Structure formats: C-alpha cells, structure tokens
CSV table of C-alpha atoms in Angstrom, one decimal:
chain,number,residue,atom,x,y,z
A,27,MET,CA,58.3,136.6,114.7
A,28,LEU,CA,60.2,139.0,112.4
A,29,PHE,CA,63.4,138.3,114.4
A,30,THR,CA,62.9,134.5,114.0
A,31,LEU,CA,62.4,135.0,110.2
A,32,LEU,CA,65.5,137.1,109.9
A,33,LEU,CA,67.5,134.7,111.9
A,34,SER,CA,66.4,131.7,109.8
A,35,THR,CA,67.2,133.6,106.6
A,36,GLY,CA,70.6,134.5,107.9
A,37,ILE,CA,71.3,130.9,108.8
A,38,ILE,CA,70.3,129.7,105.4
A,39,VAL,CA,72.5,132.4,103.7
A,40,LEU,CA,75.4,131.5,106.0
A,41,VAL,CA,75.0,127.7,105.3
A,42,LYS,CA,75.0,128.4,101.5
A,43,LYS,CA,78.0,130.6,101.8
A,44,ASN,CA,79.8,127.9,103.8
A,45,GLN,CA,78.9,125.3,101.2
A,46,ARG,CA,80.2,127.6,98.4
A,47,ILE,CA,83.4,128.1,100.4
A,48,GLN,CA,83.8,124.4,100.8
A,49,GLU,CA,83.2,123.8,97.1
A,50,LEU,CA,85.8,126.4,96.2
A,51,SER,CA,88.2,124.9,98.7
A,52,ASP,CA,87.8,121.4,97.3
A,53,LYS,CA,88.2,122.7,93.8
A,54,LEU,CA,91.4,124.6,94.8
A,55,ILE,CA,92.8,121.4,96.5
A,56,LYS,CA,92.0,119.4,93.4
A,57,GLU,CA,93.6,121.9,91.1
A,58,THR,CA,96.7,122.0,93.3
A,59,GLU,CA,97.0,118.2,93.3
A,60,GLU,CA,96.6,118.1,89.5
A,61,LYS,CA,99.2,120.8,89.2
A,62,LYS,CA,101.6,118.8,91.4
A,63,GLU,CA,101.0,115.7,89.3
A,64,LEU,CA,101.6,117.7,86.1
A,65,GLU,CA,104.8,119.1,87.5
A,66,LYS,CA,106.0,115.5,88.4
A,67,LEU,CA,105.1,114.3,84.9
A,68,GLU,CA,107.1,117.2,83.3
A,69,VAL,CA,110.1,116.4,85.5
A,70,ALA,CA,109.8,112.7,84.5
A,71,ILE,CA,109.5,113.5,80.8
A,72,SER,CA,112.4,115.9,81.0
A,73,ALA,CA,114.6,113.3,82.7
A,74,GLN,CA,113.6,110.7,80.2
A,75,GLU,CA,114.6,113.0,77.3
A,76,LYS,CA,117.9,113.7,78.9
A,77,GLU,CA,118.4,110.0,79.4
A,78,ARG,CA,117.6,109.2,75.8
A,79,VAL,CA,120.1,111.9,74.6
A,80,GLU,CA,122.8,110.4,76.8
A,81,ILE,CA,122.1,106.8,75.7
A,82,GLY,CA,122.1,107.9,72.1
A,83,ARG,CA,125.5,109.7,72.6
A,84,GLN,CA,127.0,106.6,74.3
A,85,LEU,CA,125.7,104.3,71.6
A,86,HIS,CA,127.0,106.5,68.8
A,87,ASP,CA,130.3,107.7,70.3
A,88,ASP,CA,131.4,104.7,72.3
A,89,VAL,CA,129.7,101.6,71.1
A,90,GLY,CA,129.5,102.8,67.5
A,91,ALA,CA,133.2,103.6,67.4
A,92,LEU,CA,134.2,100.2,68.8
A,93,LEU,CA,132.0,98.4,66.3
A,94,SER,CA,133.4,100.4,63.4
A,95,PHE,CA,136.9,99.4,64.5
A,96,ALA,CA,135.8,95.8,64.7
A,97,GLN,CA,134.3,96.0,61.3
A,98,LYS,CA,137.5,97.4,59.8
A,99,ASN,CA,139.6,94.7,61.4
A,100,LEU,CA,137.3,92.0,59.9
A,101,VAL,CA,137.5,93.7,56.5
A,102,ASN,CA,141.3,93.6,56.8
A,103,PHE,CA,141.1,89.9,57.7
A,104,GLU,CA,138.9,89.2,54.7
A,105,ASP,CA,141.2,91.1,52.3
A,106,ASN,CA,144.3,89.3,53.6
A,107,SER,CA,142.5,86.0,53.4
A,108,GLU,CA,141.9,86.5,49.7
A,109,ASP,CA,145.6,86.8,49.3
A,110,GLY,CA,146.2,83.6,51.2
A,111,GLU,CA,147.3,85.2,54.4
A,112,VAL,CA,145.9,84.4,57.9
A,113,ASP,CA,145.7,87.8,59.7
A,114,TYR,CA,145.5,86.7,63.3
A,115,LYS,CA,146.2,90.3,64.5
A,116,SER,CA,143.1,91.7,62.8
A,117,ILE,CA,140.9,88.9,64.2
A,118,GLY,CA,142.3,89.4,67.7
A,119,MET,CA,141.7,93.2,67.5
A,120,ALA,CA,138.1,92.6,66.3
A,121,LYS,CA,137.4,90.2,69.2
A,122,GLU,CA,138.7,92.8,71.7
A,123,HIS,CA,136.5,95.6,70.2
A,124,LEU,CA,133.4,93.3,70.2
A,125,ALA,CA,134.0,92.3,73.8
A,126,GLU,CA,134.4,95.9,74.9
A,127,SER,CA,131.2,96.8,72.9
A,128,ILE,CA,129.3,94.1,74.8
A,129,LYS,CA,130.5,95.4,78.2
A,130,LEU,CA,129.4,99.0,77.2
A,131,ILE,CA,126.0,97.8,76.0
A,132,ARG,CA,125.4,95.9,79.3
A,133,HIS,CA,126.4,99.0,81.3
A,134,ILE,CA,124.0,101.2,79.4
A,135,ALA,CA,121.2,98.6,79.7
A,136,LYS,CA,121.5,98.6,83.5
A,137,GLY,CA,120.5,102.3,83.5
A,138,LEU,CA,117.3,101.8,81.5
A,139,THR,CA,114.8,101.7,84.3
A,140,PRO,CA,111.8,103.6,83.0
A,141,GLN,CA,111.6,107.2,84.5
A,142,TYR,CA,107.8,106.9,84.7
A,143,LEU,CA,108.2,103.8,86.9
A,144,THR,CA,110.8,105.5,89.1
A,145,LYS,CA,108.8,108.6,89.6
A,146,PHE,CA,105.3,107.3,90.0
A,147,GLY,CA,105.5,103.7,91.0
A,148,LEU,CA,104.3,100.4,89.6
A,149,VAL,CA,100.5,101.1,89.6
A,150,LYS,CA,100.7,104.3,87.7
A,151,ALA,CA,103.4,102.9,85.3
A,152,LEU,CA,101.1,100.0,84.4
A,153,ASP,CA,98.2,102.4,84.0
A,154,ASN,CA,100.3,104.5,81.7
A,155,MET,CA,101.3,101.4,79.7
A,156,THR,CA,97.6,100.6,79.0
A,157,LYS,CA,96.9,104.2,77.9
A,158,GLN,CA,99.9,104.2,75.5
A,159,LYS,CA,98.7,101.0,73.8
A,160,SER,CA,95.0,101.6,74.0
A,161,GLY,CA,93.5,102.8,70.7
A,162,THR,CA,96.7,102.3,68.8
A,163,PHE,CA,97.2,98.5,69.1
A,164,ILE,CA,93.8,97.4,70.4
A,165,GLU,CA,90.1,98.5,70.6
A,166,LYS,CA,89.8,98.2,74.3
A,167,PHE,CA,92.5,98.0,77.0
A,168,ASP,CA,91.3,98.6,80.6
A,169,PHE,CA,93.4,98.7,83.8
A,170,THR,CA,92.1,98.5,87.3
A,171,HIS,CA,93.8,98.0,90.7
A,172,ASN,CA,93.1,97.3,94.3
A,173,VAL,CA,96.5,98.2,95.9
A,174,PRO,CA,96.8,100.2,99.1
A,175,GLU,CA,98.2,103.7,98.5
A,176,ASP,CA,100.7,103.2,101.3
A,177,LEU,CA,102.0,99.9,100.0
A,178,THR,CA,105.8,100.0,99.4
A,179,ILE,CA,107.1,97.8,96.7
A,180,PRO,CA,110.9,97.2,96.5
A,181,GLU,CA,112.4,98.8,93.4
A,182,LEU,CA,113.9,95.5,92.2
A,183,VAL,CA,110.4,93.9,92.2
A,184,SER,CA,108.7,96.9,90.6
A,185,THR,CA,111.2,97.0,87.8
A,186,HIS,CA,111.2,93.3,86.9
A,187,TYR,CA,107.4,93.1,87.4
A,188,TYR,CA,106.8,96.0,85.0
A,189,TYR,CA,109.1,94.5,82.3
A,190,ILE,CA,107.5,91.1,82.7
A,191,ALA,CA,104.0,92.6,82.3
A,192,GLY,CA,105.2,94.6,79.2
A,193,GLU,CA,106.6,91.5,77.6
A,194,LEU,CA,103.4,89.5,78.2
A,195,ILE,CA,101.4,92.3,76.6
A,196,THR,CA,103.7,92.5,73.7
A,197,ASN,CA,103.5,88.8,73.1
A,198,LEU,CA,99.7,89.0,73.2
A,199,PHE,CA,99.7,91.6,70.5
A,200,LYS,CA,102.2,89.7,68.3
A,201,HIS,CA,100.7,86.2,68.6
A,202,SER,CA,97.2,86.3,70.1
A,203,TYR,CA,95.5,89.2,68.2
A,204,PRO,CA,93.1,90.2,70.9
A,205,THR,CA,90.6,93.1,70.5
A,206,GLU,CA,90.0,93.5,74.2
A,207,ILE,CA,92.2,93.2,77.2
A,208,ASN,CA,91.3,93.7,80.9
A,209,MET,CA,94.2,94.0,83.3
A,210,GLU,CA,93.8,94.1,87.1
A,211,LEU,CA,96.5,94.5,89.8
A,212,THR,CA,95.7,93.3,93.3
A,213,TYR,CA,97.5,92.9,96.6
A,214,ASP,CA,96.3,90.4,99.2
A,215,LYS,CA,98.1,88.4,101.9
A,216,GLN,CA,101.5,89.5,100.7
A,217,LEU,CA,100.8,88.4,97.1
A,218,LEU,CA,101.0,90.9,94.3
A,219,LYS,CA,98.9,89.6,91.5
A,220,LEU,CA,98.4,90.9,87.9
A,221,LYS,CA,95.6,89.2,86.1
A,222,ILE,CA,95.3,89.7,82.3
A,223,CYS,CA,92.1,88.6,80.6
A,224,HIS,CA,91.9,88.8,76.8
A,225,ASN,CA,89.7,87.5,73.9
A,226,GLY,CA,92.6,86.5,71.6
A,227,ILE,CA,94.2,83.2,70.9
A,228,ALA,CA,95.0,81.8,74.4
A,229,LEU,CA,97.8,79.6,75.7
A,230,THR,CA,97.5,76.9,78.3
A,231,GLN,CA,100.1,76.4,81.0
A,232,ARG,CA,101.4,73.3,79.1
A,233,ASP,CA,101.8,75.5,75.9
A,234,PHE,CA,103.8,78.0,77.8
A,235,THR,CA,106.0,75.4,79.5
A,236,ARG,CA,106.7,73.8,76.1
A,237,LEU,CA,107.6,77.2,74.5
A,238,LEU,CA,110.0,77.9,77.4
A,239,SER,CA,111.8,74.6,76.8
A,240,GLU,CA,111.8,74.6,73.0
A,241,SER,CA,111.8,78.2,71.8
A,242,ASP,CA,114.9,80.3,71.5
A,243,SER,CA,112.8,83.5,71.9
A,244,LEU,CA,114.7,86.3,73.7
A,245,GLY,CA,111.4,87.6,75.1
A,246,LEU,CA,110.6,84.3,76.8
A,247,GLU,CA,114.1,84.0,78.1
A,248,ASN,CA,113.7,87.5,79.6
A,249,ILE,CA,110.4,86.6,81.2
A,250,ASN,CA,111.9,83.4,82.7
A,251,TYR,CA,115.0,85.3,84.0
A,252,ARG,CA,113.0,88.1,85.6
A,253,LEU,CA,110.6,85.6,87.2
A,254,ASN,CA,113.5,83.9,88.8
A,255,VAL,CA,114.9,87.2,90.1
A,256,ILE,CA,111.6,88.1,91.9
A,257,ASN,CA,110.6,84.5,92.7
A,258,GLY,CA,107.5,85.1,90.6
A,259,GLN,CA,105.2,82.7,88.7
A,260,VAL,CA,103.1,83.1,85.7
A,261,PHE,CA,100.0,81.0,84.9
A,262,PHE,CA,98.1,80.6,81.6
A,263,LYS,CA,94.6,79.4,81.2
A,264,ARG,CA,92.5,78.9,78.1
A,265,LEU,CA,88.7,79.0,78.6
A,266,SER,CA,85.9,78.6,76.0
A,267,ASP,CA,85.9,82.2,74.7
A,268,TYR,CA,88.8,84.0,76.5
A,269,GLY,CA,92.2,83.4,78.0
A,270,THR,CA,93.9,84.6,81.2
A,271,ILE,CA,97.4,85.2,82.3
A,272,GLU,CA,98.3,85.6,86.0
A,273,LEU,CA,101.6,87.1,87.2
A,274,ILE,CA,102.1,86.5,90.9
A,275,THR,CA,104.9,87.3,93.3
A,276,LYS,CA,105.2,87.4,97.1
A,277,LEU,CA,106.4,90.6,98.7
A,278,ASP,CA,108.8,90.0,101.5
A,279,GLN,CA,107.8,92.1,104.5
A,280,THR,CA,111.4,92.6,105.7
A,281,GLN,CA,112.6,93.7,102.3
A,282,MET,CA,109.6,96.1,102.0
A,283,LYS,CA,110.6,97.7,105.4
A,284,ASP,CA,114.2,98.1,104.4
A,285,GLY,CA,113.4,100.2,101.4
A,286,GLY,CA,111.8,100.4,98.0
A,287,SER,CA,109.7,102.7,95.9
A,288,ALA,CA,106.4,103.9,97.4
A,289,GLU,CA,103.3,103.3,95.4
A,290,ASN,CA,101.3,106.5,95.8
C-alpha cells in the first residue's frame, strides 16, 4: 500500500517535471525563433539604410550634377536669346544632359525593390504595410491571409503585386477617405487573390475603366503596366455601405518551380 502510494506520488512528480521541461523547451524554441526573426529584420533594415545612402549619393552626385549642367546650358540659351542669338550648342548640350539623367534615374529605379519584400516575402511585406499605415492614416486596417507557408511566388510577381497593392491603398487614402480597411490574401487553384474591403467612397468597375482611359494619372498608369506584366486583373465593386477591390493573378506552376522568393 505504501509502495503504491509512493509510486503514484513519484509518477505525478515526474509528469509535472516533464510538463515543466516541455513548457521551458517550447518557450526556448519560441524565443529562438523570435530572435532569428529580429536578426533578419535588423539585417533588412541595415541593408535598406545602406541602399538609401547609395541612392541619395547617386541622385546628388550623378543625376544632380547632370541636371545642374542642363540648367546652366538653358540659362546660357536664355541669355543669348535676349541678345537675339540662337544658341544651338547650349540647347544640344542641355538635351544630352537631360537624356543622360533619365537613363541614370531609370537605372536607379530598377534597384528599388523593397528590402523587406526581398527578405521576408509577399505575405509579411503586405502585413508590414498595414502596420505602417494603421493608426497613422486610418482608424482600423486589418490584414489576414490564407497562403501555404511553402508556397513559392516568383520574385517578379511578388514585386509587381506588392507595388499594385500599395498603389491601390494609396489611392483609397487619397480619394475614398475610408476609416476601416480589411485586406485578405488567399491562394486557391493557382490564383493569388488580394481582396480589399473598405467603408469609403467606392468605385465601380465602370468607373475604374473610365479613369484608365481618360485620366493621365501616373499611379493608374503604373497599376495598368504592372497588371500587364503579371497578367493580373483588378475588379472594383460598390455595394450599399462598402466597397471592394480584388487583385487577382494566376501563378504559373512551371515558373514557380524554376525559381522565386519563398513565402515563409
């Protein structure tokens, strides 16, 4: 009887110790994962700062210098024009400097893929976007997703998809004045879909089509260009008390296998 009681007590103590060990082990694993995420974030931030410094240097030293030369040549042309002379040389030099400036700006722009997107993938980049804008521009901005952790999205698709989403959100803030936005990213049957629901002034699909054809907005042109690149579509709906925007693109399985940025 005494032996049985001692054995039972020992088993209970052992079970509790094992539970405690498991709890400590789970806590350690969680802390390790959080530390790794923090280290990744620090690397991304550091790389982003270096990129900003380099872009600033290129804009100031290279593009700025060329634009200054172009300005001086235009000033010379203006001064000579006042004296009745046509200074073709100054105009020619200004055109050359401006053309070279445009080439440099395009070259710099090609390297502007967000570091956060590159490091962490599309899902976390969109989540980070909502966190940056929530509380500053809007009362409530929620993001959810139902995307497999092992899903690989080609870098080209991720980049354009991210910029389209950013442009759509920016346009919402500028023109629709919502106080609440719910954004959901899903993947089903090879379709990557981002659904944005908001309580602001909503567009219909007809409104969006008309704006694309009539407006000279650079933002709309960028959206249209990027949609063509990834074979994507965007759909607008206006309901009684809210509006929706859906961004959809089909992920090509062959392209996904060949390479891309893993979403994890």
